[in-house]
Every structure is written in structure tokens, then in C-alpha cells.
mmCIF file of C-alpha atoms in Angstrom:
data_model
loop_
_atom_site.group_PDB
_atom_site.id
_atom_site.type_symbol
_atom_site.label_atom_id
_atom_site.label_comp_id
_atom_site.label_asym_id
_atom_site.label_seq_id
_atom_site.Cartn_x
_atom_site.Cartn_y
_atom_site.Cartn_z
ATOM 1 C CA MET A 1228 -11.910 -14.916 -5.208
ATOM 2 C CA ALA A 1229 -13.584 -14.549 -2.423
ATOM 3 C CA ASN A 1230 -13.027 -16.133 1.130
ATOM 4 C CA GLU A 1231 -15.307 -16.974 3.722
ATOM 5 C CA VAL A 1232 -14.368 -15.588 7.507
ATOM 6 C CA LEU A 1233 -15.722 -18.440 9.172
ATOM 7 C CA ILE A 1234 -15.448 -20.751 12.717
ATOM 8 C CA ASP A 1235 -15.219 -18.269 16.196
ATOM 9 C CA ASP A 1236 -14.034 -15.453 15.917
ATOM 10 C CA HIS A 1237 -11.825 -16.093 19.377
ATOM 11 C CA ASP A 1238 -10.849 -18.997 18.826
ATOM 12 C CA PRO A 1239 -7.143 -18.785 19.020
ATOM 13 C CA GLN A 1240 -6.676 -21.085 15.978
ATOM 14 C CA ALA A 1241 -9.553 -19.936 13.842
ATOM 15 C CA LYS A 1242 -8.543 -19.497 9.942
ATOM 16 C CA ILE A 1243 -9.836 -17.760 6.793
ATOM 17 C CA ALA A 1244 -11.556 -20.381 4.376
ATOM 18 C CA SER A 1245 -9.895 -20.080 1.292
ATOM 19 C CA PRO A 1246 -9.074 -23.231 -1.529
ATOM 20 C CA HIS A 1247 -5.590 -23.270 -0.562
ATOM 21 C CA LEU A 1248 -5.782 -23.807 2.636
ATOM 22 C CA ASP A 1249 -5.599 -26.656 5.094
ATOM 23 C CA LEU A 1250 -8.765 -26.554 7.352
ATOM 24 C CA SER A 1251 -7.118 -28.698 10.411
ATOM 25 C CA GLY A 1252 -6.734 -25.478 12.569
ATOM 26 C CA GLN A 1253 -3.500 -26.367 12.870
ATOM 27 C CA PRO A 1254 -0.681 -24.108 11.264
ATOM 28 C CA GLN A 1255 1.369 -26.223 8.582
ATOM 29 C CA SER A 1256 5.103 -25.789 8.000
ATOM 30 C CA ARG A 1257 6.345 -25.072 4.821
ATOM 31 C CA THR A 1258 9.859 -24.950 3.825
ATOM 32 C CA SER A 1259 9.513 -23.566 -0.117
ATOM 33 C CA GLY A 1260 12.084 -27.105 -0.953
ATOM 34 C CA ARG A 1261 14.514 -25.353 1.313
ATOM 35 C CA ARG A 1262 16.310 -27.283 4.647
ATOM 36 C CA GLU A 1263 14.116 -26.633 7.686
ATOM 37 C CA ASN A 1264 16.536 -25.200 9.728
ATOM 38 C CA ARG A 1265 17.155 -22.155 6.869
ATOM 39 C CA VAL A 1266 13.367 -20.765 6.565
ATOM 40 C CA LEU A 1267 12.268 -18.296 8.744
ATOM 41 C CA ARG A 1268 8.757 -17.945 10.153
ATOM 42 C CA VAL A 1269 7.652 -15.048 10.065
ATOM 43 C CA LEU A 1270 3.479 -14.193 10.914
ATOM 44 C CA HIS A 1271 2.376 -10.695 10.375
ATOM 45 C CA VAL A 1272 0.311 -9.156 12.082
ATOM 46 C CA VAL A 1273 -2.555 -6.698 10.035
ATOM 47 C CA ASN A 1274 -5.396 -5.160 9.493
ATOM 48 C CA GLY A 1275 -7.887 -6.702 6.816
ATOM 49 C CA GLU A 1276 -10.531 -4.175 6.152
ATOM 50 C CA HIS A 1277 -8.577 -3.059 3.358
ATOM 51 C CA TYR A 1278 -7.215 -3.680 0.515
ATOM 52 C CA SER A 1279 -5.194 -0.674 -0.838
ATOM 53 C CA GLY A 1280 -1.319 -0.174 -0.948
ATOM 54 C CA ALA A 1281 0.468 -1.421 2.441
ATOM 55 C CA GLU A 1282 -2.361 -4.795 1.655
ATOM 56 C CA ARG A 1283 -0.959 -5.178 -1.476
ATOM 57 C CA VAL A 1284 2.715 -4.643 -0.080
ATOM 58 C CA GLN A 1285 1.606 -7.662 2.278
ATOM 59 C CA THR A 1286 0.351 -9.332 -0.609
ATOM 60 C CA HIS A 1287 3.670 -8.687 -2.440
ATOM 61 C CA LEU A 1288 6.077 -9.754 0.521
ATOM 62 C CA ALA A 1289 3.571 -12.979 0.598
ATOM 63 C CA ARG A 1290 4.938 -13.907 -2.812
ATOM 64 C CA ARG A 1291 8.336 -13.328 -2.564
ATOM 65 C CA LEU A 1292 9.515 -13.937 0.970
ATOM 66 C CA PRO A 1293 9.757 -17.714 0.053
ATOM 67 C CA GLU A 1294 12.162 -17.062 -2.543
ATOM 68 C CA CYS A 1295 14.913 -15.432 0.482
ATOM 69 C CA GLY A 1296 14.045 -18.410 2.954
ATOM 70 C CA VAL A 1297 10.770 -16.448 4.517
ATOM 71 C CA SER A 1298 7.763 -18.639 5.250
ATOM 72 C CA VAL A 1299 4.845 -15.589 5.798
ATOM 73 C CA ASP A 1300 1.482 -16.213 7.447
ATOM 74 C CA PHE A 1301 -1.234 -13.378 8.055
ATOM 75 C CA ALA A 1302 -3.320 -13.049 11.198
ATOM 76 C CA CYS A 1303 -6.285 -10.772 10.231
ATOM 77 C CA LEU A 1304 -7.777 -8.269 13.339
ATOM 78 C CA THR A 1305 -10.491 -6.672 11.483
ATOM 79 C CA PRO A 1306 -10.866 -8.981 8.261
ATOM 80 C CA ASP A 1307 -12.914 -8.006 5.276
ATOM 81 C CA ARG A 1308 -11.747 -6.976 1.729
ATOM 82 C CA PHE A 1309 -8.067 -8.243 2.412
ATOM 83 C CA PRO A 1310 -8.835 -11.963 2.979
ATOM 84 C CA LYS A 1311 -11.245 -11.789 0.525
ATOM 85 C CA GLN A 1312 -8.572 -10.215 -2.332
ATOM 86 C CA PHE A 1313 -5.650 -12.400 -1.106
ATOM 87 C CA ASP A 1314 -4.398 -14.866 -3.258
ATOM 88 C CA VAL A 1315 -0.956 -16.222 -2.422
ATOM 89 C CA GLU A 1316 -1.321 -20.049 -1.831
ATOM 90 C CA SER A 1317 1.747 -20.656 0.270
ATOM 91 C CA SER A 1318 0.238 -18.329 2.991
ATOM 92 C CA GLN A 1319 -2.686 -19.126 5.757
ATOM 93 C CA LEU A 1320 -4.799 -16.090 6.816
ATOM 94 C CA PHE A 1321 -6.159 -16.662 10.558
ATOM 95 C CA ASP A 1322 -9.295 -14.629 12.022
ATOM 96 C CA MET A 1323 -8.062 -13.168 14.958
ATOM 97 C CA LYS A 1324 -11.018 -10.458 14.908
ATOM 98 C CA MET A 1325 -10.928 -7.719 17.622
ATOM 99 C CA ARG A 1326 -14.341 -7.287 18.906
ATOM 100 C CA ASN A 1327 -13.537 -3.767 19.424
ATOM 101 C CA ARG A 1328 -10.442 -1.306 18.748
ATOM 102 C CA TRP A 1329 -9.325 -1.590 22.017
ATOM 103 C CA ASP A 1330 -9.591 -5.454 22.266
ATOM 104 C CA ILE A 1331 -6.615 -6.398 23.677
ATOM 105 C CA ALA A 1332 -7.757 -10.050 24.367
ATOM 106 C CA ALA A 1333 -6.794 -10.837 20.460
ATOM 107 C CA ALA A 1334 -2.943 -10.375 21.505
ATOM 108 C CA ARG A 1335 -3.605 -13.292 23.892
ATOM 109 C CA ARG A 1336 -5.144 -15.057 20.737
ATOM 110 C CA VAL A 1337 -2.215 -14.144 18.278
ATOM 111 C CA ALA A 1338 0.872 -14.889 21.089
ATOM 112 C CA LYS A 1339 -0.890 -18.467 21.502
ATOM 113 C CA LEU A 1340 -0.441 -18.928 17.613
ATOM 114 C CA ALA A 1341 3.152 -17.570 17.462
ATOM 115 C CA ARG A 1342 4.138 -20.147 19.862
ATOM 116 C CA ASP A 1343 1.863 -22.978 18.797
ATOM 117 C CA GLY A 1344 3.369 -22.394 14.593
ATOM 118 C CA ASN A 1345 6.716 -21.354 15.552
ATOM 119 C CA TYR A 1346 6.476 -18.045 14.034
ATOM 120 C CA GLN A 1347 10.187 -16.600 15.172
ATOM 121 C CA LEU A 1348 9.083 -13.207 14.128
ATOM 122 C CA LEU A 1349 5.921 -11.585 14.293
ATOM 123 C CA HIS A 1350 5.224 -8.320 12.022
ATOM 124 C CA ALA A 1351 3.047 -5.894 12.011
ATOM 125 C CA HIS A 1352 1.883 -2.656 9.399
ATOM 126 C CA THR A 1353 -0.542 -0.348 11.235
ATOM 127 C CA PRO A 1354 -1.243 1.751 14.667
ATOM 128 C CA ARG A 1355 -3.744 -1.078 15.508
ATOM 129 C CA SER A 1356 -1.362 -4.077 14.619
ATOM 130 C CA ALA A 1357 1.491 -2.809 16.406
ATOM 131 C CA MET A 1358 -0.966 -2.044 19.472
ATOM 132 C CA ILE A 1359 -1.693 -6.131 19.113
ATOM 133 C CA ALA A 1360 1.693 -7.349 18.130
ATOM 134 C CA ALA A 1361 3.314 -5.264 21.337
ATOM 135 C CA TYR A 1362 1.893 -7.300 23.403
ATOM 136 C CA ALA A 1363 1.718 -10.844 21.865
ATOM 137 C CA SER A 1364 5.203 -10.163 21.505
ATOM 138 C CA ARG A 1365 5.725 -9.820 25.359
ATOM 139 C CA GLN A 1366 3.153 -12.650 26.115
ATOM 140 C CA ALA A 1367 5.298 -15.090 23.242
ATOM 141 C CA ARG A 1368 8.317 -13.968 23.449
ATOM 142 C CA ARG A 1369 9.429 -13.083 20.425
ATOM 143 C CA PRO A 1370 10.814 -10.005 18.799
ATOM 144 C CA TRP A 1371 8.554 -7.653 16.212
ATOM 145 C CA VAL A 1372 8.781 -5.564 13.425
ATOM 146 C CA TYR A 1373 7.163 -2.497 12.711
ATOM 147 C CA HIS A 1374 6.425 -1.521 8.622
ATOM 148 C CA VAL A 1375 5.861 2.451 8.562
ATOM 149 C CA HIS A 1376 3.814 3.087 5.764
ATOM 150 C CA SER A 1377 2.650 6.529 6.347
ATOM 151 C CA PRO A 1378 3.319 8.770 9.250
ATOM 152 C CA ALA A 1379 0.167 7.606 11.442
ATOM 153 C CA ALA A 1380 -0.142 11.791 12.858
ATOM 154 C CA ALA A 1381 -0.644 12.655 9.056
ATOM 155 C CA ASP A 1382 -2.601 9.662 7.959
ATOM 156 C CA SER A 1383 -5.730 11.480 7.586
ATOM 157 C CA THR A 1384 -7.481 14.774 7.799
ATOM 158 C CA ARG A 1385 -9.195 13.601 11.369
ATOM 159 C CA PRO A 1386 -6.829 15.260 14.106
ATOM 160 C CA ILE A 1387 -8.350 13.724 17.070
ATOM 161 C CA GLN A 1388 -7.915 10.204 14.859
ATOM 162 C CA ASN A 1389 -4.735 11.287 14.337
ATOM 163 C CA ARG A 1390 -3.209 11.939 17.364
ATOM 164 C CA ILE A 1391 -4.950 8.558 18.795
ATOM 165 C CA ASN A 1392 -2.920 6.225 16.315
ATOM 166 C CA ALA A 1393 0.248 8.242 16.628
ATOM 167 C CA MET A 1394 0.363 8.549 20.644
ATOM 168 C CA THR A 1395 -0.861 4.269 20.352
ATOM 169 C CA GLU A 1396 1.765 3.311 17.656
ATOM 170 C CA ARG A 1397 4.712 5.777 19.790
ATOM 171 C CA PHE A 1398 4.013 3.955 22.646
ATOM 172 C CA CYS A 1399 3.715 0.531 21.500
ATOM 173 C CA LEU A 1400 7.199 0.796 19.064
ATOM 174 C CA LEU A 1401 9.266 1.261 22.705
ATOM 175 C CA SER A 1402 9.610 -2.250 22.347
ATOM 176 C CA THR A 1403 9.507 -2.962 19.093
ATOM 177 C CA ALA A 1404 13.167 -4.531 17.592
ATOM 178 C CA HIS A 1405 13.242 -2.638 14.223
ATOM 179 C CA GLN A 1406 11.358 -0.640 12.234
ATOM 180 C CA ILE A 1407 11.235 -0.744 8.449
ATOM 181 C CA THR A 1408 10.564 2.702 6.141
ATOM 182 C CA VAL A 1409 9.148 2.908 2.783
ATOM 183 C CA SER A 1410 10.974 6.265 2.261
ATOM 184 C CA ASN A 1411 14.180 7.722 2.838
ATOM 185 C CA SER A 1412 11.545 10.431 4.252
ATOM 186 C CA LEU A 1413 9.696 8.278 6.892
ATOM 187 C CA ARG A 1414 13.019 7.365 7.907
ATOM 188 C CA ASN A 1415 13.530 10.756 8.803
ATOM 189 C CA HIS A 1416 10.514 10.658 10.128
ATOM 190 C CA THR A 1417 10.777 8.202 12.358
ATOM 191 C CA ILE A 1418 14.587 9.133 13.524
ATOM 192 C CA GLY A 1419 13.351 12.699 13.900
ATOM 193 C CA GLN A 1420 10.894 10.554 16.835
ATOM 194 C CA GLY A 1421 13.761 10.278 19.287
ATOM 195 C CA PHE A 1422 14.333 6.571 17.802
ATOM 196 C CA ASP A 1423 17.510 4.944 17.069
ATOM 197 C CA PRO A 1424 19.292 5.240 13.107
ATOM 198 C CA ALA A 1425 21.014 1.954 13.922
ATOM 199 C CA ASN A 1426 17.308 0.491 14.241
ATOM 200 C CA VAL A 1427 15.549 2.012 11.516
ATOM 201 C CA THR A 1428 15.820 0.838 7.910
ATOM 202 C CA THR A 1429 14.038 1.888 4.820
ATOM 203 C CA VAL A 1430 13.109 -1.123 2.232
ATOM 204 C CA HIS A 1431 11.564 0.783 -0.959
ATOM 205 C CA ASN A 1432 8.117 -0.845 -1.713
ATOM 206 C CA GLY A 1433 8.305 -2.798 -4.310
ATOM 207 C CA VAL A 1434 5.727 -4.114 -7.193
ATOM 208 C CA PRO A 1435 6.274 -7.074 -10.422
ATOM 209 C CA ALA A 1436 6.814 -6.148 -13.282
ATOM 210 C CA ILE A 1437 3.149 -5.531 -15.415
ATOM 211 C CA ARG A 1438 4.077 -3.923 -18.577
ATOM 212 C CA PRO A 1439 1.009 -4.531 -20.495
ATOM 213 C CA ASP A 1440 1.530 -4.961 -24.482
ATOM 214 C CA ARG A 1441 0.472 -1.668 -25.929
ATOM 215 C CA SER A 1442 -0.800 -0.882 -29.413
ATOM 216 C CA GLU A 1443 -2.202 2.080 -29.414
ATOM 217 C CA PHE A 1444 -0.290 5.553 -28.027
ATOM 218 C CA PRO A 1445 -2.159 8.827 -26.959
ATOM 219 C CA GLN A 1446 -1.851 11.863 -29.330
ATOM 220 C CA VAL A 1447 -1.626 15.450 -28.710
ATOM 221 C CA GLY A 1448 -4.780 16.703 -29.932
ATOM 222 C CA GLY A 1449 -6.852 13.579 -29.041
ATOM 223 C CA VAL A 1450 -8.329 12.541 -26.261
ATOM 224 C CA TRP A 1451 -6.446 11.692 -22.852
ATOM 225 C CA THR A 1452 -8.002 9.133 -20.187
ATOM 226 C CA LEU A 1453 -5.745 10.443 -16.687
ATOM 227 C CA GLY A 1454 -6.379 8.234 -14.028
ATOM 228 C CA ILE A 1455 -6.561 7.947 -10.585
ATOM 229 C CA VAL A 1456 -6.229 4.747 -8.788
ATOM 230 C CA ALA A 1457 -6.707 5.102 -4.705
ATOM 231 C CA LEU A 1458 -8.838 4.477 -1.660
ATOM 232 C CA HIS A 1459 -10.474 7.734 -2.056
ATOM 233 C CA ARG A 1460 -10.355 9.956 0.907
ATOM 234 C CA PRO A 1461 -9.557 13.811 1.195
ATOM 235 C CA ARG A 1462 -5.479 13.036 1.415
ATOM 236 C CA LYS A 1463 -5.657 11.805 -2.111
ATOM 237 C CA GLY A 1464 -6.614 15.208 -3.425
ATOM 238 C CA LEU A 1465 -9.362 14.237 -5.813
ATOM 239 C CA GLU A 1466 -11.229 17.497 -5.459
ATOM 240 C CA THR A 1467 -7.505 18.962 -6.667
ATOM 241 C CA LEU A 1468 -7.877 16.724 -9.449
ATOM 242 C CA LEU A 1469 -11.302 18.055 -10.705
ATOM 243 C CA ASP A 1470 -10.384 21.736 -10.532
ATOM 244 C CA ALA A 1471 -7.052 20.976 -12.475
ATOM 245 C CA GLN A 1472 -9.585 18.846 -15.183
ATOM 246 C CA ARG A 1473 -11.620 21.817 -15.296
ATOM 247 C CA ILE A 1474 -8.712 24.608 -16.220
ATOM 248 C CA VAL A 1475 -7.685 21.782 -18.707
ATOM 249 C CA ARG A 1476 -10.874 21.494 -20.262
ATOM 250 C CA ASP A 1477 -11.744 25.403 -20.512
ATOM 251 C CA ALA A 1478 -8.132 25.469 -21.813
ATOM 252 C CA GLY A 1479 -9.926 23.595 -24.851
ATOM 253 C CA LEU A 1480 -8.235 20.321 -24.215
ATOM 254 C CA ASP A 1481 -10.143 16.898 -24.147
ATOM 255 C CA VAL A 1482 -9.110 15.530 -20.922
ATOM 256 C CA ARG A 1483 -11.541 12.528 -19.269
ATOM 257 C CA VAL A 1484 -10.558 11.493 -15.501
ATOM 258 C CA ARG A 1485 -10.924 8.236 -14.130
ATOM 259 C CA CYS A 1486 -11.593 7.015 -10.521
ATOM 260 C CA VAL A 1487 -10.639 3.701 -10.200
ATOM 261 C CA GLY A 1488 -10.938 2.513 -6.399
ATOM 262 C CA PRO A 1489 -13.805 1.930 -3.871
ATOM 263 C CA PHE A 1490 -14.284 5.878 -1.555
ATOM 264 C CA GLU A 1491 -13.496 5.268 2.226
ATOM 265 C CA THR A 1492 -17.412 6.551 3.504
ATOM 266 C CA PRO A 1493 -20.971 7.079 1.861
ATOM 267 C CA SER A 1494 -20.569 10.945 2.621
ATOM 268 C CA TYR A 1495 -16.891 11.413 0.952
ATOM 269 C CA GLU A 1496 -18.443 9.764 -2.459
ATOM 270 C CA ALA A 1497 -21.473 12.264 -1.840
ATOM 271 C CA SER A 1498 -19.136 15.533 -1.983
ATOM 272 C CA ILE A 1499 -17.021 14.438 -4.637
ATOM 273 C CA ARG A 1500 -20.213 13.538 -6.859
ATOM 274 C CA SER A 1501 -21.510 17.019 -6.699
ATOM 275 C CA ARG A 1502 -18.172 18.682 -6.968
ATOM 276 C CA VAL A 1503 -18.289 16.878 -9.984
ATOM 277 C CA ASP A 1504 -21.797 18.527 -10.526
ATOM 278 C CA HIS A 1505 -20.502 21.492 -10.065
ATOM 279 C CA LEU A 1506 -18.272 21.730 -12.347
ATOM 280 C CA GLN A 1507 -20.047 20.250 -14.731
ATOM 281 C CA LEU A 1508 -17.389 18.048 -15.430
ATOM 282 C CA GLY A 1509 -20.488 14.742 -15.457
ATOM 283 C CA PRO A 1510 -19.959 13.238 -18.593
ATOM 284 C CA ASP A 1511 -16.255 13.208 -18.517
ATOM 285 C CA VAL A 1512 -15.227 11.509 -15.331
ATOM 286 C CA GLU A 1513 -15.465 7.957 -14.609
ATOM 287 C CA PHE A 1514 -15.861 6.065 -11.460
ATOM 288 C CA THR A 1515 -15.208 2.244 -11.552
ATOM 289 C CA GLY A 1516 -15.863 1.113 -7.896
ATOM 290 C CA PHE A 1517 -12.810 -1.092 -6.436
ATOM 291 C CA VAL A 1518 -10.994 -2.878 -9.256
ATOM 292 C CA ASN A 1519 -8.633 -6.231 -8.645
ATOM 293 C CA ASP A 1520 -6.745 -6.138 -11.162
ATOM 294 C CA ILE A 1521 -4.948 -3.318 -11.386
ATOM 295 C CA PRO A 1522 -2.335 -3.457 -13.944
ATOM 296 C CA THR A 1523 -5.165 -4.180 -16.851
ATOM 297 C CA ALA A 1524 -6.621 -0.922 -15.130
ATOM 298 C CA LEU A 1525 -3.336 1.235 -15.212
ATOM 299 C CA SER A 1526 -2.840 -0.428 -18.672
ATOM 300 C CA GLN A 1527 -6.409 1.527 -20.154
ATOM 301 C CA LEU A 1528 -4.882 5.622 -19.381
ATOM 302 C CA ASP A 1529 -2.926 7.082 -20.737
ATOM 303 C CA ALA A 1530 -0.896 8.688 -17.719
ATOM 304 C CA MET A 1531 -1.988 7.655 -13.658
ATOM 305 C CA VAL A 1532 -2.522 11.582 -11.664
ATOM 306 C CA LEU A 1533 -1.491 11.176 -7.698
ATOM 307 C CA PRO A 1534 -2.088 14.563 -6.497
ATOM 308 C CA SER A 1535 -1.807 13.734 -3.104
ATOM 309 C CA LEU A 1536 -2.152 16.335 -0.136
ATOM 310 C CA PHE A 1537 -0.276 14.500 2.484
ATOM 311 C CA GLY A 1538 0.245 11.133 4.442
ATOM 312 C CA GLU A 1539 1.692 9.495 1.670
ATOM 313 C CA GLY A 1540 5.221 6.531 2.787
ATOM 314 C CA LEU A 1541 5.508 6.037 -1.301
ATOM 315 C CA PRO A 1542 2.805 5.113 -2.722
ATOM 316 C CA MET A 1543 1.936 1.523 -4.387
ATOM 317 C CA VAL A 1544 0.271 2.805 -7.242
ATOM 318 C CA VAL A 1545 2.688 4.711 -8.443
ATOM 319 C CA LEU A 1546 5.165 2.326 -8.841
ATOM 320 C CA GLU A 1547 2.885 -0.187 -10.310
ATOM 321 C CA ALA A 1548 2.056 2.641 -12.691
ATOM 322 C CA MET A 1549 6.024 2.729 -13.318
ATOM 323 C CA ALA A 1550 6.273 -0.842 -14.082
ATOM 324 C CA ALA A 1551 3.286 -0.685 -16.551
ATOM 325 C CA ALA A 1552 4.890 2.149 -18.556
ATOM 326 C CA VAL A 1553 2.637 4.662 -17.548
ATOM 327 C CA PRO A 1554 3.310 8.125 -17.198
ATOM 328 C CA VAL A 1555 2.897 9.467 -13.566
ATOM 329 C CA ILE A 1556 1.954 13.459 -12.579
ATOM 330 C CA ALA A 1557 1.708 13.565 -8.856
ATOM 331 C CA THR A 1558 2.316 15.564 -6.150
ATOM 332 C CA ARG A 1559 5.975 16.629 -4.088
ATOM 333 C CA VAL A 1560 4.748 14.400 -0.980
ATOM 334 C CA GLU A 1561 6.649 13.364 1.259
ATOM 335 C CA GLY A 1562 8.281 9.762 -0.799
ATOM 336 C CA THR A 1563 6.671 10.163 -3.964
ATOM 337 C CA PRO A 1564 9.960 11.653 -5.173
ATOM 338 C CA GLU A 1565 11.775 9.156 -4.059
ATOM 339 C CA ALA A 1566 10.237 6.461 -6.909
ATOM 340 C CA ILE A 1567 9.213 10.113 -9.812
ATOM 341 C CA ARG A 1568 11.763 12.655 -10.612
ATOM 342 C CA HIS A 1569 10.256 15.591 -11.836
ATOM 343 C CA ASP A 1570 10.810 15.971 -15.746
ATOM 344 C CA MET A 1571 12.465 12.214 -15.823
ATOM 345 C CA GLU A 1572 9.534 9.111 -14.743
ATOM 346 C CA GLY A 1573 7.565 11.660 -14.613
ATOM 347 C CA LEU A 1574 6.283 15.233 -13.620
ATOM 348 C CA LEU A 1575 5.635 16.811 -10.420
ATOM 349 C CA ALA A 1576 2.529 19.274 -9.490
ATOM 350 C CA GLU A 1577 2.658 20.640 -5.982
ATOM 351 C CA ALA A 1578 0.419 19.195 -3.231
ATOM 352 C CA GLY A 1579 -3.030 21.133 -3.262
ATOM 353 C CA ASN A 1580 -2.386 23.859 -6.461
ATOM 354 C CA ALA A 1581 -5.235 22.929 -9.132
ATOM 355 C CA THR A 1582 -3.349 25.764 -11.229
ATOM 356 C CA ASP A 1583 0.057 23.624 -10.961
ATOM 357 C CA LEU A 1584 -1.241 20.341 -11.460
ATOM 358 C CA ALA A 1585 -3.012 21.933 -14.500
ATOM 359 C CA ALA A 1586 -0.330 22.696 -15.994
ATOM 360 C CA GLN A 1587 2.024 19.763 -15.433
ATOM 361 C CA ILE A 1588 -1.118 17.838 -17.095
ATOM 362 C CA GLN A 1589 -1.296 20.957 -20.271
ATOM 363 C CA ARG A 1590 2.656 19.892 -20.733
ATOM 364 C CA LEU A 1591 2.374 15.636 -21.353
ATOM 365 C CA VAL A 1592 -0.870 16.290 -22.626
ATOM 366 C CA CYS A 1593 0.243 19.151 -25.670
ATOM 367 C CA GLY A 1594 3.543 17.292 -26.015
ATOM 368 C CA GLU A 1595 5.443 19.630 -24.785
ATOM 369 C CA VAL A 1596 7.130 16.752 -22.877
ATOM 370 C CA SER A 1597 7.697 13.560 -24.781
ATOM 371 C CA TRP A 1598 4.568 10.895 -23.753
ATOM 372 C CA HIS A 1599 7.238 7.539 -24.757
ATOM 373 C CA ALA A 1600 10.368 9.324 -22.993
ATOM 374 C CA LEU A 1601 8.704 9.642 -19.412
ATOM 375 C CA ALA A 1602 7.068 5.863 -20.729
ATOM 376 C CA GLU A 1603 10.236 4.370 -21.006
ATOM 377 C CA ALA A 1604 12.468 6.058 -18.178
ATOM 378 C CA ALA A 1605 9.445 5.041 -15.873
ATOM 379 C CA ALA A 1606 10.008 1.364 -16.685
ATOM 380 C CA GLN A 1607 14.044 1.282 -16.809
ATOM 381 C CA ARG A 1608 13.436 2.787 -12.667
ATOM 382 C CA HIS A 1609 11.150 0.357 -11.789
ATOM 383 C CA ALA A 1610 12.780 -2.643 -12.869
ATOM 384 C CA GLU A 1611 16.328 -1.194 -11.452
ATOM 385 C CA GLU A 1612 15.027 -0.026 -7.808
ATOM 386 C CA PHE A 1613 11.318 -0.806 -7.222
ATOM 387 C CA SER A 1614 10.887 -4.626 -7.810
ATOM 388 C CA ASP A 1615 8.734 -7.297 -5.853
ATOM 389 C CA LEU A 1616 11.915 -9.142 -5.186
ATOM 390 C CA ALA A 1617 14.625 -6.421 -3.901
ATOM 391 C CA MET A 1618 12.101 -5.396 -1.658
ATOM 392 C CA ALA A 1619 11.413 -8.800 -0.751
ATOM 393 C CA ARG A 1620 15.135 -9.626 -0.126
ATOM 394 C CA GLY A 1621 15.260 -6.170 1.998
ATOM 395 C CA VAL A 1622 12.534 -7.033 4.736
ATOM 396 C CA ALA A 1623 14.199 -10.728 5.072
ATOM 397 C CA ASP A 1624 18.023 -8.878 5.429
ATOM 398 C CA VAL A 1625 16.030 -6.424 8.482
ATOM 399 C CA TYR A 1626 14.478 -10.041 9.873
ATOM 400 C CA ARG A 1627 17.555 -12.163 9.828
ATOM 401 C CA LYS A 1628 19.473 -9.307 11.384
ATOM 402 C CA VAL A 1629 16.586 -8.903 14.172
ATOM 403 C CA LEU A 1630 16.954 -12.730 15.475
ATOM 404 C CA GLU A 1631 20.393 -13.234 14.630
ATOM 405 C CA ARG A 1632 21.026 -10.231 17.817
#
């Protein structure tokens, strides 16, 4: 549902309006049926301009952490799509909009909110929010933790921006009490930067069980719809998928591609549409734009493809596809192989290699590997290791570890 950003952007009690929020301007204490002294109050400091993988992690944590004795609210620094899509009634959203990228004054507003709301801990998720949380933590005298969703130094194809983000992140992390990484590969990367292993914990991303009933299944020799679900940007490898689709179609296989999600920039969207035309794939490539209902979008696919080039921690969409029993074809990038094991829950190709990606697609479409076997194995592995409750419990354990010091 759409939420309207209201009140003075620089009012320290400014809230984002929503039908489920109290509009008194004061943080409300909630106990979720538990005794007050057992509930931890945590303020997540988030960007808020997008609603993609990291934002879905934040939403699932808000929904499941109360079951672990943790009350969660959010301070949004660049509120846009996140407050419009966020629908967890037990959490409050506060507008802490920054005037610009280096608006440290936002940290004073977050610090005041942390004190007035009796939050015991701050939790940041991006280099920008780490900067604000680090300053606010010092002013409010509250510890803060940092959630590493992807390596800042390899987050985009803009090297200067990557370098600035990585330097900002590294400086701010000198004061963090603990880091949560979404994959073991990211934990190793973080420790390799010189951080104490005792203060870095892997908590794998998790998603709800969303397996829909399915009455129709793809058939060898039939039409196959492959989907990529993402905030489309260069590192997601959409060009590689389109090149692979051309190879597969030239081999006589009827494979369509559905691109689900928005583009990061209009210029990148234009370049992709130009590539589709150049490859003469126009009728066989569909662009849906942003969708809020990811489970339904996944249920309409025969396989989910994520041809990332770099910069993946543990992709939420891979876990969501597993939960929906949709086979995954992905690349061997960072944390992805921790969820998808080749020829077991899905198929893996080398990043940036359209020929290899096409070969894996052909193996599935031609029946060399069983669609049903991959789907069942993926759903089972999700249930055993990548549920949203398991993620929430892991994060709650980190909170308590920090506060017990």
C-alpha cells in the first residue's frame, strides 16, 4: 500500500504516514505479548529509496523478529519506494530524510529518536546508513551493528563510487559492535579486511515458505519462460542472459525471457532494449517493471535465472525461487553457491559466460536434468536452512550477544 511522506523532513519525530501507524509523533512501545523487560528495542537505519533484496531482508526481519523478543522500527534516510511497499503493522517508520549524501545532521535526529524511543541498539545496512548510525551511536550512547549484504567495493560498475562507499564503510565500521554477513564468502571477505573474526557472524538470508499450488509444468519440446527478477543494473548480467537466449533460440529451443523489476536508470534500460532489438529477440523478451508480489511472479516462471557478474551476498530472489519450488540457473558468484549446489537444487554457470549459461539452460529445457527433481530439492533445502524465522533467530542472537557485553 502507498504511504505518504509527511511533516517537516528535519523534524526529529517526523513519521511516515500509514494506516497502521500511530500519528502522535512519539515512538510507541510494543511487547508482542511478552513482558516489557524481555523485549529488545532495535532501530534499523535504512536508505529507503529502493525495494529490492536488502529491503526484503529488512521487511522479513520486521515481521519475524517480534517472535524472537525484538521490537523493530525504521529510520529512513532517503525514503521513497521502501515506505510505499513496507506493510508490517508492528513496526513504525520515521522520516529522517537527508538533505544530501553527507548530511550528518541526520545523525543527530536519529540519535534523538534512539534516546526518546528507548531503543537499545541501532542496526545499519548500507555505507550511507553506516555513516549515520556510527555518528548517532556515539551521540546516543547506543551500540550499533552492521549488516553486510554485498561487498561495497564491488557493488556497481562505477569504480569511483565503489571506492568512496568502501572507504566510508570501512571508516564507520571501526566503531561497530558487530557485523552480520549474509554469506560465508562475505564473512571471509570481511575478516580479510582485518576485522576481528569474533565480531563477524554469518546469518544467512531467509524468506517465508511461499510454494504455490502448480497445475501446469514445463515440458521438453514446449515453450519455456525463464525469468530474471532484480533491480536491473549492469552487475546483474542481463546482457549475458540475452546473449544466452539468442544461442538457445538459434539451437531451435522456444525459450522466452521475462524481466521482472525496475531498471536502476533510464539509460541502462535503453541500452538493454537496444540489445534486445540488435539480437532480434523483441517478441520473446517481456519487461514487467516493478512488481510487489514476488511469489506470484515466480510461480509464473518455469525457471528463475540470475546471471550476476559480481556483488552478490546471498541473493534473496534465489531463496524466494527455492521457496516457491522454481528451479534456479545462476552464476558462481560469492554467496550464491552456498544456497544453490550445482545439479542438486539448481544449475550454475560461470559469470559473464553466455555460452556456459546457454549450455545450462539447454540442459534443463532438453530434460538432461529433471525439472521436478531440482524443484523438490530446492524447496526442501529452503525449508531446512533458509527460512525467514531462522534468519530472525540468528539476528536476535547477535543483538543479545552485543547487549550482554
